[in-house]
Amino acid sequence: MGGSKGGGKKNGGVVKVKEEDHAQKASKVKKAAVVEDAKPSEALPSPLGSVFVGTYTFSVYAATAAPTIVGGDAGELVAEACHLGTAHPPGYPLFTLVVHAVTKLMPDPLLGGIGATPAARANLLCCLCGAIAAALLAHDVVLCIGYLPHFGRRSLVPKGESVNTVAAWAAALAAAGLFAFSPLVWQYAVTAEVFALNNMLCALIVHLTVRYARTRQLSDACWGAFVVGLALCNQHTAVLFGLPIALWVLFTLAKSHLAAGFARAAGALFSLGISGLLGLTPYVYMPIAASVSPKQGSWGHVTTVLGFFHHLRRGDYGSFQLYSGAALDTAGLSGRLLVWAKDLTLEQGLYVLPPLALIGAGLLMVTSVARLVEGAKGEGEGADGGEGGKAKKESKAPPLAQTETLGLLLIITLIFYLVVFHALANLPLDNPLLFGVHARFWQQPLLLVALAGGVGMHSLLTPLGAEWAGIIGLVCALLLVATQASFAAELADQSANTYFDAYADAVASPLPPKSLLLINYDQQWTSIRYQQVCEGKYPGVTILNLSLMTYKWWEHKRALYKNVKFPGTHYVPENSVAWRDGGFTFREFMDSNTKRFPGGIYIGGKLNYPNEKWGEAYETVPFGIVARIEPIQPMPDMPKPTDRTPPEELAKMQEEAQKIMAGRKAKDMQSFSKWAEDSAVAWQTILEVMPEAPPLEKYDMKTWEWTVGREFYDHAAERGAYLLEKGIELFNTPETAPAKMQAAVEAATWFEVCEAQDPDYATHNLKNLGLAMVHIVKTQGQAPPNGPHTITLLEWAANHTREQGRDPVKGPAAVSQWKDYAAERFKSAWGDFLAKPNAKTDPSYESIKGIYESVMQSVKAGVAAQGQAATSGTEGTKKKKKRKKKNAAE
């Protein structure tokens, strides 16, 4: 019994020792796996590669950065950063604060003039953000290549080998280059917009996600939550990355932390929440800044809780949509996705990135699913085998198994962004400019497409072997990046883009002091606001944004404009409920402010509420690139005869009426002459500060720069039309024929310049051009010599012809030949007008067609008569010769 006892105790001790040894070994294996997984030094890419990618990208971006402000939201964003205001919804506080710091702290100037203005500094900041995004992308491509198994192998890079292979970095270089130098990303990386910062933050989110997949450490997850919060302070579309990644992180943390107890899980969740909230703290700046120092032109009433959240959720635009206007032609989800795929293939991806990305995405998904299946089988085996089975499973688990669902997560994130964004986006894509606005949001998913493309490229190189994969991969990467850069450089290079700087000067510089400029064009508002706020230009001009005045919160902004009287809370339509509740109409606004601005009130753009009665009391007169609003002069009181008025008295009343009308006409002629001179001086200034319009070969209808040229030519043609209209109306007597001739010739010159320089010359301008030529022919006297302003215009056009290859301006060889030239030119102008498809909608189409056909028939008849006369003359000559011969023979 004692032996049995002792033997049993001994055997039990041996078993216990063995179990303890086995448990210790299993624990060591588990710890080793965790340590190896947490710090796999051999699996980390060298930072030198990322530094090279970032440095090279920044050098290219900086060399092609815009020297000043450009189109879009850039002017407004930098203006709000300069004086710490509130930008349009959702406010962009992170961009505002960062740009403010850079504009105040960067040395002035830097590197021989770079960064000499706030706009230039903001542009360089965006260059840096874009370069960091490219560097992070390259780093993550190499990480993913090292993490993911490939066709039965544990990893694309076998365990124990470094991921820093030439082939891996070649794929990373190709992915980063295709992304960074795509036309869309490059263009917005060299200008002061929020997209470069968004690309950097989203690239950092992806990087931290890849890092967390390797370590599964709570600190990495917290950093990710913090960056997602920061990204939401810059661009709300970051949530389309943050949401699926956050759900995945919570799921993975739950598996590990719930097993350790509820308290640990709650602590992890609390840490993540605090990190995300800390990332959102830049939003606190908005109500503080608006309360301490409210600014003219800033958006919203963010000093109240309701007003703040209204601005945060983009209530003025309509929450969860891009466009507040009427979307008359929407493509639908499937249509928008097809447009995105087409743009990715033809414009951004150089035809190569989409197939590479499909290969990479397929690899990411297949390997993720394979790992999930393998993990599920392993868990089942471990459950059947008890502790020994678990230890066996833990000892055989590869150190990279923590990344089993990373690839699937990245693909789901990409799909989630594309589907949700295109389901919510409501911009009409048939409008080229709005298409360009929509396309800006394709940069964020391009990050993931490029990452998948890098993985796909490496998978194609792997079968070649390490040496050949490195050589061929590097050659292909360099060719891809060079081709992409050369393809995009012409559009993306903004180093000569000073068009909006000149445009702001062209709009505001001609305006006299103590004037009010009402703006309803984004390109005018952003460019002029930047110049006023950041560079202190146009101090004598007060600017108001008509669209901002339509929001209910405008009543809280009125006190900021001491020299403007607002006759109500905000600008509303006539006879509307809002008007009865205290709003004001445009006519009421004009009645309250016309006398307050001796320099005049001007408007750029169209009114928000057309077809109102304000036009009964006011009219617009072209003035440079805007229009001046002037009160309509009432007709003077006229004598009112009756049926019983004696003949002698009636004659006196008629004579008096003629004198009154003559006086009114003389006054109108004087006003017109003053306008003609003032307008000519304004255009003299415009042509000096704006020596050329943006080249249409580079800036098409998708760009804001295109709108600058469009506005220039539209207003130039409007000046010609007003000259012609008033010249015909006022100078209709033999005594005033010289003035009429001068107005007609000057109008014709403006039309000719626009017709030659503007490829999109409007149909009605062809009609006006022909009409000017008709009146030149009909008006008595010769054309006057060109004045100095006309000479300046023709010199400007000649410079355009030389610099941009535009058509030379047509016109007579000498002033004395104007009538002969006009007699022929009106036929070609009206012929071109009648040939236009939309000409039939013009009210004067039929009358012009009748005149044109009558003239052309007369011309044909004259030609026929001349031909008949020539034939008759020839026959007569032959008969005379015969008679002479006969007489000589006799």
JSON list of C-alpha atoms in Angstrom, two decimals, residues 324 518-521 544-551 571-574 586 603-612 614:
[
{"chain": "A", "resi": 324, "resn": "SER", "atom": "CA", "xyz": [-27.37, 72.39, -53.14]},
{"chain": "A", "resi": 518, "resn": "LEU", "atom": "CA", "xyz": [-22.15, 92.32, -54.84]},
{"chain": "A", "resi": 519, "resn": "ILE", "atom": "CA", "xyz": [-20.75, 88.92, -55.85]},
{"chain": "A", "resi": 520, "resn": "ASN", "atom": "CA", "xyz": [-22.55, 85.76, -56.84]},
{"chain": "A", "resi": 521, "resn": "TYR", "atom": "CA", "xyz": [-19.76, 83.96, -58.72]},
{"chain": "A", "resi": 544, "resn": "LEU", "atom": "CA", "xyz": [-20.78, 91.13, -50.18]},
{"chain": "A", "resi": 545, "resn": "ASN", "atom": "CA", "xyz": [-21.63, 87.59, -51.18]},
{"chain": "A", "resi": 546, "resn": "LEU", "atom": "CA", "xyz": [-25.25, 87.50, -52.35]},
{"chain": "A", "resi": 547, "resn": "SER", "atom": "CA", "xyz": [-25.61, 83.77, -51.68]},
{"chain": "A", "resi": 548, "resn": "LEU", "atom": "CA", "xyz": [-24.46, 84.17, -48.07]},
{"chain": "A", "resi": 549, "resn": "MET", "atom": "CA", "xyz": [-27.05, 86.90, -47.63]},
{"chain": "A", "resi": 550, "resn": "THR", "atom": "CA", "xyz": [-29.83, 84.40, -48.43]},
{"chain": "A", "resi": 551, "resn": "TYR", "atom": "CA", "xyz": [-29.22, 82.27, -45.31]},
{"chain": "A", "resi": 571, "resn": "TYR", "atom": "CA", "xyz": [-32.15, 88.48, -48.65]},
{"chain": "A", "resi": 572, "resn": "VAL", "atom": "CA", "xyz": [-35.37, 86.72, -49.70]},
{"chain": "A", "resi": 573, "resn": "PRO", "atom": "CA", "xyz": [-37.73, 86.55, -52.70]},
{"chain": "A", "resi": 574, "resn": "GLU", "atom": "CA", "xyz": [-40.44, 89.15, -53.13]},
{"chain": "A", "resi": 586, "resn": "PHE", "atom": "CA", "xyz": [-33.13, 93.15, -53.60]},
{"chain": "A", "resi": 603, "resn": "ILE", "atom": "CA", "xyz": [-22.72, 93.16, -59.33]},
{"chain": "A", "resi": 604, "resn": "GLY", "atom": "CA", "xyz": [-20.78, 90.16, -60.52]},
{"chain": "A", "resi": 605, "resn": "GLY", "atom": "CA", "xyz": [-22.95, 87.20, -61.44]},
{"chain": "A", "resi": 606, "resn": "LYS", "atom": "CA", "xyz": [-26.71, 86.77, -61.38]},
{"chain": "A", "resi": 607, "resn": "LEU", "atom": "CA", "xyz": [-29.26, 87.48, -58.71]},
{"chain": "A", "resi": 608, "resn": "ASN", "atom": "CA", "xyz": [-30.49, 84.56, -56.63]},
{"chain": "A", "resi": 609, "resn": "TYR", "atom": "CA", "xyz": [-34.14, 85.40, -57.30]},
{"chain": "A", "resi": 610, "resn": "PRO", "atom": "CA", "xyz": [-34.73, 86.52, -60.92]},
{"chain": "A", "resi": 611, "resn": "ASN", "atom": "CA", "xyz": [-37.83, 88.06, -62.47]},
{"chain": "A", "resi": 612, "resn": "GLU", "atom": "CA", "xyz": [-38.39, 90.49, -59.64]},
{"chain": "A", "resi": 614, "resn": "TRP", "atom": "CA", "xyz": [-36.39, 95.65, -58.86]}
]
